[in-house]
Amino acid sequence: MRPRTAVIPVAGLGTRFLPATKAMPKEMLTVVDKPLVQYAVEEAFAAGIERIIFVTGRGKEMLADHFDYTPELEESLRNRNRQDPLQQIRSLVPSAGCLIYTRQNEPLGLGHAIWCARHLVGDGPFAILLPDDLVWSGPQHPPVMKQMCDQYESLQHSMVAIMNVEAQETNKYGILDPLTAPESSTSPLVQAKGLVEKPAPHLAPSRLAIIGRYILRPEIFSLLGKKQTGAGGEIQLTDAMAMLMQNHPIYGFLFQGTRYDCGDKVGFQMANLALAMEQPEMRTRLLPFLNTQLSHWQTQPASSTNS
Ligand code: UTP
């Protein structure tokens, strides 16, 4: 059994990106030529997901519009025989009924956002993709959610994508406490005996950080329904998963690919640069620019005081 449903939460306030996200959803920020949410939707469908539940909020209507028809634009492109962009925007619209929207009325945390989808998910395992984690797998590997769904088919247990982070970074992530040292195995799967949300480096049980891709059992909803607040006063998904683990195993999955934290300004710029460099035409033009600017950047102090 593979997950057929994915939840994409998009109701966060995106405060780290203000002022850009004052009126525009963070998930519509563009990496090269596509909004973040589009990367997540394409990844979900490439994994065999059949329906996507967006947990959205006030001021996020633009997200639904992005995946709908735009008759005036299409007409204009057709009249000018601009077939490529026409095809591009039409292929953005999935079959009717495949995208489902519900609202999180208050941004009380990721765990609460997922709980808002409880009546729509059904009884089977479901995937979660956080659009501000962009995972680039390149042409060499399948998209990360497909990697996970393939593993899930034989494992049939809840799973989170994990990656190794620097010791001083553990306080930015949910951290997995492994049952056995991952070095002792060649498998990409690491069974968890605990999960800790944003531990200080000296308290972290490992450096295995959870990133925004999950496959969970629906039992998580009753645990999220307890609405216990955790780190940052928010209802945390990691805390509910730690409770789920008392009765159901949870595995970390060391995925193949590079994850960019596009919820953070620096990670977002890295994603733009890295993905632009994957396109031959852009690389040809960007590389000389970067080469000539590099010595300037290395020797001259930055001129702006904004962080
Ligand atoms: P983040 O914590 O990175 O998003 O949540 P945020 O709260 O919008 O960001 P900052 O820290 O204020 O800049 C990861 C994902 O979960 C969603 C976000 O929209 C994002 O896609 N989310 C988060 C919700 O849907 N609801 C919430 O209450 C919190």
Tab-separated table of C-alpha atoms and ligand atoms in Angstrom:
chain	number	residue	atom	x	y	z
A	1	MET	CA	0.000	0.000	0.000
A	2	ARG	CA	1.420	3.387	-1.049
A	3	PRO	CA	0.231	6.778	0.188
A	4	ARG	CA	-2.351	8.215	-2.224
A	5	THR	CA	-2.975	11.478	-0.383
A	6	ALA	CA	-0.573	14.281	0.472
A	7	VAL	CA	-1.030	17.226	2.786
A	8	ILE	CA	0.778	20.450	1.942
A	9	PRO	CA	0.476	23.005	4.754
A	10	VAL	CA	0.673	26.581	3.504
A	11	ALA	CA	-0.929	28.567	6.307
A	12	GLY	CA	2.242	29.841	8.007
A	13	LEU	CA	2.923	33.564	8.259
A	14	GLY	CA	6.401	33.468	6.733
A	15	THR	CA	7.680	36.100	9.152
A	16	ARG	CA	11.316	35.404	8.297
A	17	PHE	CA	10.631	36.737	4.812
A	18	LEU	CA	8.973	40.003	5.707
A	19	PRO	CA	8.380	42.382	4.041
A	20	ALA	CA	8.184	40.140	0.931
A	21	THR	CA	5.509	37.975	2.555
A	22	LYS	CA	3.326	40.760	3.929
A	23	ALA	CA	0.716	40.296	1.188
A	24	MET	CA	2.213	37.409	-0.790
A	25	PRO	CA	2.289	33.819	0.523
A	26	LYS	CA	5.791	32.600	1.350
A	27	GLU	CA	5.019	29.448	-0.640
A	28	MET	CA	4.659	31.595	-3.786
A	29	LEU	CA	8.254	32.845	-3.558
A	30	THR	CA	9.985	31.876	-6.755
A	31	VAL	CA	13.022	29.673	-7.137
A	32	VAL	CA	14.323	30.435	-10.646
A	33	ASP	CA	10.988	30.313	-12.483
A	34	LYS	CA	8.580	28.365	-10.305
A	35	PRO	CA	6.974	29.115	-6.949
A	36	LEU	CA	8.032	26.891	-4.063
A	37	VAL	CA	4.601	25.289	-3.844
A	38	GLN	CA	4.820	24.112	-7.437
A	39	TYR	CA	7.988	22.150	-6.699
A	40	ALA	CA	6.144	20.387	-3.858
A	41	VAL	CA	3.065	19.634	-5.968
A	42	GLU	CA	5.151	18.246	-8.844
A	43	GLU	CA	7.131	16.116	-6.409
A	44	ALA	CA	3.945	14.710	-4.865
A	45	PHE	CA	2.392	13.766	-8.209
A	46	ALA	CA	5.697	12.255	-9.385
A	47	ALA	CA	5.501	9.962	-6.347
A	48	GLY	CA	2.115	8.606	-7.408
A	49	ILE	CA	0.090	10.797	-5.042
A	50	GLU	CA	-3.437	11.200	-6.419
A	51	ARG	CA	-4.869	14.026	-4.324
A	52	ILE	CA	-3.340	16.912	-2.468
A	53	ILE	CA	-4.902	18.635	0.505
A	54	PHE	CA	-3.702	22.198	0.984
A	55	VAL	CA	-4.075	23.540	4.477
A	56	THR	CA	-4.316	27.182	3.660
A	57	GLY	CA	-5.195	30.413	5.435
A	58	ARG	CA	-6.317	33.991	4.970
A	59	GLY	CA	-4.496	35.871	2.240
A	60	LYS	CA	-3.346	32.701	0.481
A	61	GLU	CA	-5.907	32.660	-2.349
A	62	MET	CA	-3.136	33.203	-4.888
A	63	LEU	CA	-1.987	29.625	-4.245
A	64	ALA	CA	-5.267	28.142	-5.482
A	65	ASP	CA	-5.267	30.487	-8.488
A	66	HIS	CA	-1.814	29.267	-9.473
A	67	PHE	CA	-3.198	25.769	-10.095
A	68	ASP	CA	-6.319	26.921	-11.949
A	69	TYR	CA	-7.000	27.923	-15.557
A	70	THR	CA	-6.285	31.490	-16.667
A	71	PRO	CA	-8.530	31.929	-19.725
A	72	GLU	CA	-7.403	35.465	-20.655
A	73	LEU	CA	-3.716	34.618	-20.446
A	74	GLU	CA	-4.217	31.369	-22.341
A	75	GLU	CA	-6.215	33.132	-25.057
A	76	SER	CA	-3.531	35.753	-25.425
A	77	LEU	CA	-0.729	33.163	-25.674
A	78	ARG	CA	-2.765	31.150	-28.189
A	79	ASN	CA	-3.352	34.233	-30.353
A	80	ARG	CA	0.359	34.937	-30.389
A	81	ASN	CA	1.177	31.267	-31.064
A	82	ARG	CA	3.290	31.055	-27.905
A	83	GLN	CA	2.923	27.280	-27.586
A	84	ASP	CA	5.610	26.583	-24.984
A	85	PRO	CA	4.388	28.904	-22.232
A	86	LEU	CA	0.809	27.955	-23.083
A	87	GLN	CA	1.619	24.290	-22.577
A	88	GLN	CA	3.497	25.140	-19.374
A	89	ILE	CA	0.625	26.941	-17.717
A	90	ARG	CA	-1.993	24.427	-18.858
A	91	SER	CA	0.020	21.497	-17.489
A	92	LEU	CA	-0.096	23.200	-14.096
A	93	VAL	CA	-3.774	22.400	-13.706
A	94	PRO	CA	-4.344	18.873	-12.366
A	95	SER	CA	-7.493	16.847	-13.034
A	96	ALA	CA	-10.582	18.327	-11.434
A	97	GLY	CA	-10.968	17.280	-7.811
A	98	CYS	CA	-7.322	16.351	-7.219
A	99	LEU	CA	-6.607	19.500	-5.225
A	100	ILE	CA	-8.566	20.001	-2.031
A	101	TYR	CA	-8.422	23.084	0.167
A	102	THR	CA	-9.134	23.522	3.832
A	103	ARG	CA	-8.245	26.358	6.163
A	104	GLN	CA	-6.255	26.657	9.332
A	105	ASN	CA	-7.960	29.653	10.928
A	106	GLU	CA	-5.001	30.511	13.144
A	107	PRO	CA	-1.354	29.604	12.535
A	108	LEU	CA	-0.934	27.570	15.731
A	109	GLY	CA	1.928	25.478	14.418
A	110	LEU	CA	2.690	22.767	11.874
A	111	GLY	CA	1.067	20.028	13.990
A	112	HIS	CA	-2.148	22.010	14.155
A	113	ALA	CA	-2.068	22.662	10.394
A	114	ILE	CA	-1.820	18.924	9.696
A	115	TRP	CA	-4.636	18.206	12.182
A	116	CYS	CA	-6.869	20.549	10.153
A	117	ALA	CA	-6.731	17.975	7.314
A	118	ARG	CA	-7.956	15.090	9.496
A	119	HIS	CA	-11.439	14.765	7.953
A	120	LEU	CA	-10.053	14.789	4.426
A	121	VAL	CA	-7.175	12.327	4.721
A	122	GLY	CA	-9.120	9.097	5.281
A	123	ASP	CA	-7.869	5.837	6.757
A	124	GLY	CA	-4.676	5.226	4.832
A	125	PRO	CA	-1.085	6.408	5.173
A	126	PHE	CA	-0.545	9.929	3.890
A	127	ALA	CA	2.384	12.058	2.820
A	128	ILE	CA	3.281	15.533	4.057
A	129	LEU	CA	5.431	17.917	2.033
A	130	LEU	CA	6.552	21.261	3.427
A	131	PRO	CA	7.014	23.525	0.403
A	132	ASP	CA	9.698	25.657	2.004
A	133	ASP	CA	11.972	22.617	2.058
A	134	LEU	CA	12.997	22.289	-1.562
A	135	VAL	CA	14.785	19.007	-2.238
A	136	TRP	CA	16.708	18.820	-5.480
A	137	SER	CA	17.386	15.247	-6.562
A	138	GLY	CA	18.757	16.090	-9.986
A	139	PRO	CA	18.507	13.736	-12.927
A	140	GLN	CA	20.372	10.988	-11.040
A	141	HIS	CA	17.742	10.209	-8.403
A	142	PRO	CA	13.961	10.063	-8.210
A	143	PRO	CA	12.294	12.964	-6.390
A	144	VAL	CA	12.550	12.483	-2.638
A	145	MET	CA	8.857	11.702	-2.024
A	146	LYS	CA	9.028	8.980	-4.657
A	147	GLN	CA	12.114	7.574	-2.926
A	148	MET	CA	10.093	7.507	0.303
A	149	CYS	CA	6.939	5.979	-1.193
A	150	ASP	CA	9.052	3.235	-2.790
A	151	GLN	CA	10.553	2.454	0.628
A	152	TYR	CA	7.140	2.616	2.255
A	153	GLU	CA	5.770	-0.079	-0.035
A	154	SER	CA	7.932	-2.710	1.630
A	155	LEU	CA	8.333	-1.104	5.086
A	156	GLN	CA	4.700	-0.106	5.812
A	157	HIS	CA	5.770	2.092	8.729
A	158	SER	CA	5.748	5.840	9.270
A	159	MET	CA	8.792	7.570	7.881
A	160	VAL	CA	10.473	10.988	7.927
A	161	ALA	CA	13.196	12.232	5.614
A	162	ILE	CA	16.388	12.925	7.574
A	163	MET	CA	19.802	14.397	6.853
A	164	ASN	CA	22.988	14.938	8.824
A	165	VAL	CA	23.480	18.499	10.091
A	166	GLU	CA	26.322	20.276	11.872
A	167	ALA	CA	26.305	19.823	15.657
A	168	GLN	CA	25.609	23.537	16.267
A	169	GLU	CA	22.487	23.383	14.050
A	170	THR	CA	20.440	20.814	15.983
A	171	ASN	CA	18.398	23.577	17.642
A	172	LYS	CA	16.814	24.411	14.274
A	173	TYR	CA	15.343	20.947	13.602
A	174	GLY	CA	13.430	18.006	14.961
A	175	ILE	CA	16.191	15.523	15.768
A	176	LEU	CA	15.919	11.752	15.565
A	177	ASP	CA	17.217	9.542	18.369
A	178	PRO	CA	18.306	6.392	16.514
A	179	LEU	CA	17.734	2.907	17.905
A	180	THR	CA	21.094	1.830	16.484
A	181	ALA	CA	23.946	3.965	15.206
A	182	PRO	CA	23.290	4.708	11.493
A	183	GLU	CA	26.994	4.144	10.721
A	184	SER	CA	26.501	0.473	11.616
A	185	SER	CA	24.216	-0.085	8.625
A	186	THR	CA	24.253	0.501	4.894
A	187	SER	CA	20.446	0.858	4.784
A	188	PRO	CA	19.024	4.352	4.273
A	189	LEU	CA	16.435	3.559	6.968
A	190	VAL	CA	17.146	4.357	10.609
A	191	GLN	CA	14.590	3.264	13.201
A	192	ALA	CA	13.903	5.933	15.807
A	193	LYS	CA	13.624	5.375	19.518
A	194	GLY	CA	12.849	9.026	20.139
A	195	LEU	CA	12.310	12.394	18.444
A	196	VAL	CA	13.242	15.718	20.012
A	197	GLU	CA	12.109	19.107	18.704
A	198	LYS	CA	14.927	21.672	18.368
A	199	PRO	CA	17.306	20.399	21.062
A	200	ALA	CA	20.311	22.491	22.075
A	201	PRO	CA	23.494	20.951	20.613
A	202	HIS	CA	24.610	19.492	23.950
A	203	LEU	CA	21.200	17.808	24.443
A	204	ALA	CA	20.747	16.467	20.906
A	205	PRO	CA	20.590	12.656	20.720
A	206	SER	CA	22.137	12.689	17.207
A	207	ARG	CA	22.765	15.011	14.275
A	208	LEU	CA	20.018	13.374	12.200
A	209	ALA	CA	17.655	16.224	11.397
A	210	ILE	CA	14.088	15.784	10.185
A	211	ILE	CA	13.270	17.729	7.037
A	212	GLY	CA	9.880	18.509	5.534
A	213	ARG	CA	8.903	15.176	3.994
A	214	TYR	CA	6.868	12.630	5.943
A	215	ILE	CA	4.725	9.543	5.446
A	216	LEU	CA	2.487	9.055	8.460
A	217	ARG	CA	-0.275	6.794	9.641
A	218	PRO	CA	-3.659	8.411	10.313
A	219	GLU	CA	-3.333	7.530	14.045
A	220	ILE	CA	-1.314	10.764	14.253
A	221	PHE	CA	-4.550	12.787	14.136
A	222	SER	CA	-5.865	11.698	17.538
A	223	LEU	CA	-2.473	12.633	19.027
A	224	LEU	CA	-2.459	16.009	17.301
A	225	GLY	CA	-6.004	16.461	18.592
A	226	LYS	CA	-4.599	16.670	22.130
A	227	LYS	CA	-3.289	20.078	21.012
A	228	GLN	CA	-0.278	19.990	23.289
A	229	THR	CA	2.012	22.919	22.692
A	230	GLY	CA	5.744	22.405	22.467
A	231	ALA	CA	8.788	24.374	21.283
A	232	GLY	CA	7.946	28.004	20.501
A	233	GLY	CA	4.463	27.619	22.067
A	234	GLU	CA	3.277	25.906	18.847
A	235	ILE	CA	1.526	22.563	18.317
A	236	GLN	CA	4.441	20.582	16.953
A	237	LEU	CA	4.199	17.650	14.569
A	238	THR	CA	7.418	16.192	15.991
A	239	ASP	CA	5.878	15.972	19.489
A	240	ALA	CA	2.847	14.046	18.187
A	241	MET	CA	5.170	11.747	16.235
A	242	ALA	CA	7.136	11.067	19.423
A	243	MET	CA	3.836	9.940	21.012
A	244	LEU	CA	2.884	7.891	17.932
A	245	MET	CA	6.155	6.057	18.290
A	246	GLN	CA	5.047	4.501	21.571
A	247	ASN	CA	2.740	2.197	19.589
A	248	HIS	CA	3.982	2.395	16.004
A	249	PRO	CA	7.564	2.328	14.737
A	250	ILE	CA	8.882	5.419	12.978
A	251	TYR	CA	11.864	5.358	10.645
A	252	GLY	CA	14.174	8.076	9.441
A	253	PHE	CA	15.036	7.901	5.745
A	254	LEU	CA	18.410	9.183	4.556
A	255	PHE	CA	17.302	10.481	1.171
A	256	GLN	CA	19.384	11.143	-1.919
A	257	GLY	CA	19.387	14.762	-2.960
A	258	THR	CA	20.157	18.224	-1.624
A	259	ARG	CA	17.731	20.028	0.634
A	260	TYR	CA	17.479	23.809	0.566
A	261	ASP	CA	15.835	25.576	3.474
A	262	CYS	CA	13.782	28.075	1.505
A	263	GLY	CA	12.074	29.300	4.674
A	264	ASP	CA	15.362	31.030	5.401
A	265	LYS	CA	16.726	33.915	3.331
A	266	VAL	CA	20.173	32.404	2.848
A	267	GLY	CA	18.863	28.918	2.028
A	268	PHE	CA	16.443	30.493	-0.445
A	269	GLN	CA	19.252	32.340	-2.250
A	270	MET	CA	21.307	29.134	-2.336
A	271	ALA	CA	18.392	27.286	-3.931
A	272	ASN	CA	18.007	29.973	-6.593
A	273	LEU	CA	21.665	29.926	-7.430
A	274	ALA	CA	22.019	26.140	-7.402
A	275	LEU	CA	18.921	25.510	-9.517
A	276	ALA	CA	19.773	28.302	-11.959
A	277	MET	CA	23.187	26.713	-12.427
A	278	GLU	CA	21.431	23.447	-13.375
A	279	GLN	CA	20.101	25.179	-16.507
A	280	PRO	CA	22.791	25.344	-19.218
A	281	GLU	CA	21.754	28.744	-20.604
A	282	MET	CA	21.608	30.365	-17.217
A	283	ARG	CA	24.898	28.818	-16.164
A	284	THR	CA	26.644	30.211	-19.252
A	285	ARG	CA	25.556	33.727	-18.318
A	286	LEU	CA	25.820	33.512	-14.560
A	287	LEU	CA	29.235	31.901	-14.256
A	288	PRO	CA	31.257	34.821	-15.706
A	289	PHE	CA	29.275	37.218	-13.511
A	290	LEU	CA	29.983	35.183	-10.389
A	291	ASN	CA	33.661	34.829	-11.292
A	292	THR	CA	34.161	38.557	-11.756
A	293	GLN	CA	32.169	39.460	-8.639
A	294	LEU	CA	33.817	36.912	-6.369
A	295	SER	CA	37.032	38.819	-5.703
A	296	HIS	CA	35.001	41.996	-5.107
A	297	TRP	CA	32.760	40.237	-2.576
A	298	GLN	CA	35.754	38.652	-0.881
A	299	THR	CA	37.623	41.914	-0.420
A	300	GLN	CA	34.933	44.591	-0.026
A	301	PRO	CA	32.720	44.801	3.066
A	302	ALA	CA	28.985	44.363	2.487
A	303	SER	CA	27.321	47.741	2.105
A	304	SER	CA	23.891	47.077	3.633
A	305	THR	CA	23.215	46.782	7.342
A	306	ASN	CA	19.994	44.774	6.790
A	307	SER	CA	20.180	41.134	7.864
B	1	UTP	P1	7.427	27.296	9.025
B	1	UTP	O1	7.464	27.313	10.497
B	1	UTP	O2	8.714	27.231	8.295
B	1	UTP	O3	6.568	28.495	8.420
B	1	UTP	O4	6.458	26.122	8.593
B	1	UTP	P2	6.199	29.913	8.952
B	1	UTP	O5	5.686	29.863	10.347
B	1	UTP	O6	5.296	30.456	7.895
B	1	UTP	O7	7.611	30.649	8.868
B	1	UTP	P3	8.265	31.830	9.710
B	1	UTP	O8	9.132	31.149	10.724
B	1	UTP	O9	7.190	32.704	10.301
B	1	UTP	O10	9.073	32.571	8.677
B	1	UTP	C1	6.696	25.176	7.562
B	1	UTP	C2	5.438	24.972	6.733
B	1	UTP	O11	4.302	24.780	7.555
B	1	UTP	C3	3.299	25.738	7.283
B	1	UTP	C4	4.006	26.891	6.571
B	1	UTP	O12	3.114	27.564	5.703
B	1	UTP	C5	5.131	26.178	5.835
B	1	UTP	O13	4.696	25.692	4.586
B	1	UTP	N1	2.632	26.147	8.534
B	1	UTP	C6	3.363	26.507	9.615
B	1	UTP	C7	1.262	26.153	8.591
B	1	UTP	O14	0.573	25.801	7.604
B	1	UTP	N2	0.661	26.542	9.739
B	1	UTP	C8	1.362	26.934	10.845
B	1	UTP	O15	0.741	27.270	11.884
B	1	UTP	C9	2.762	26.914	10.761
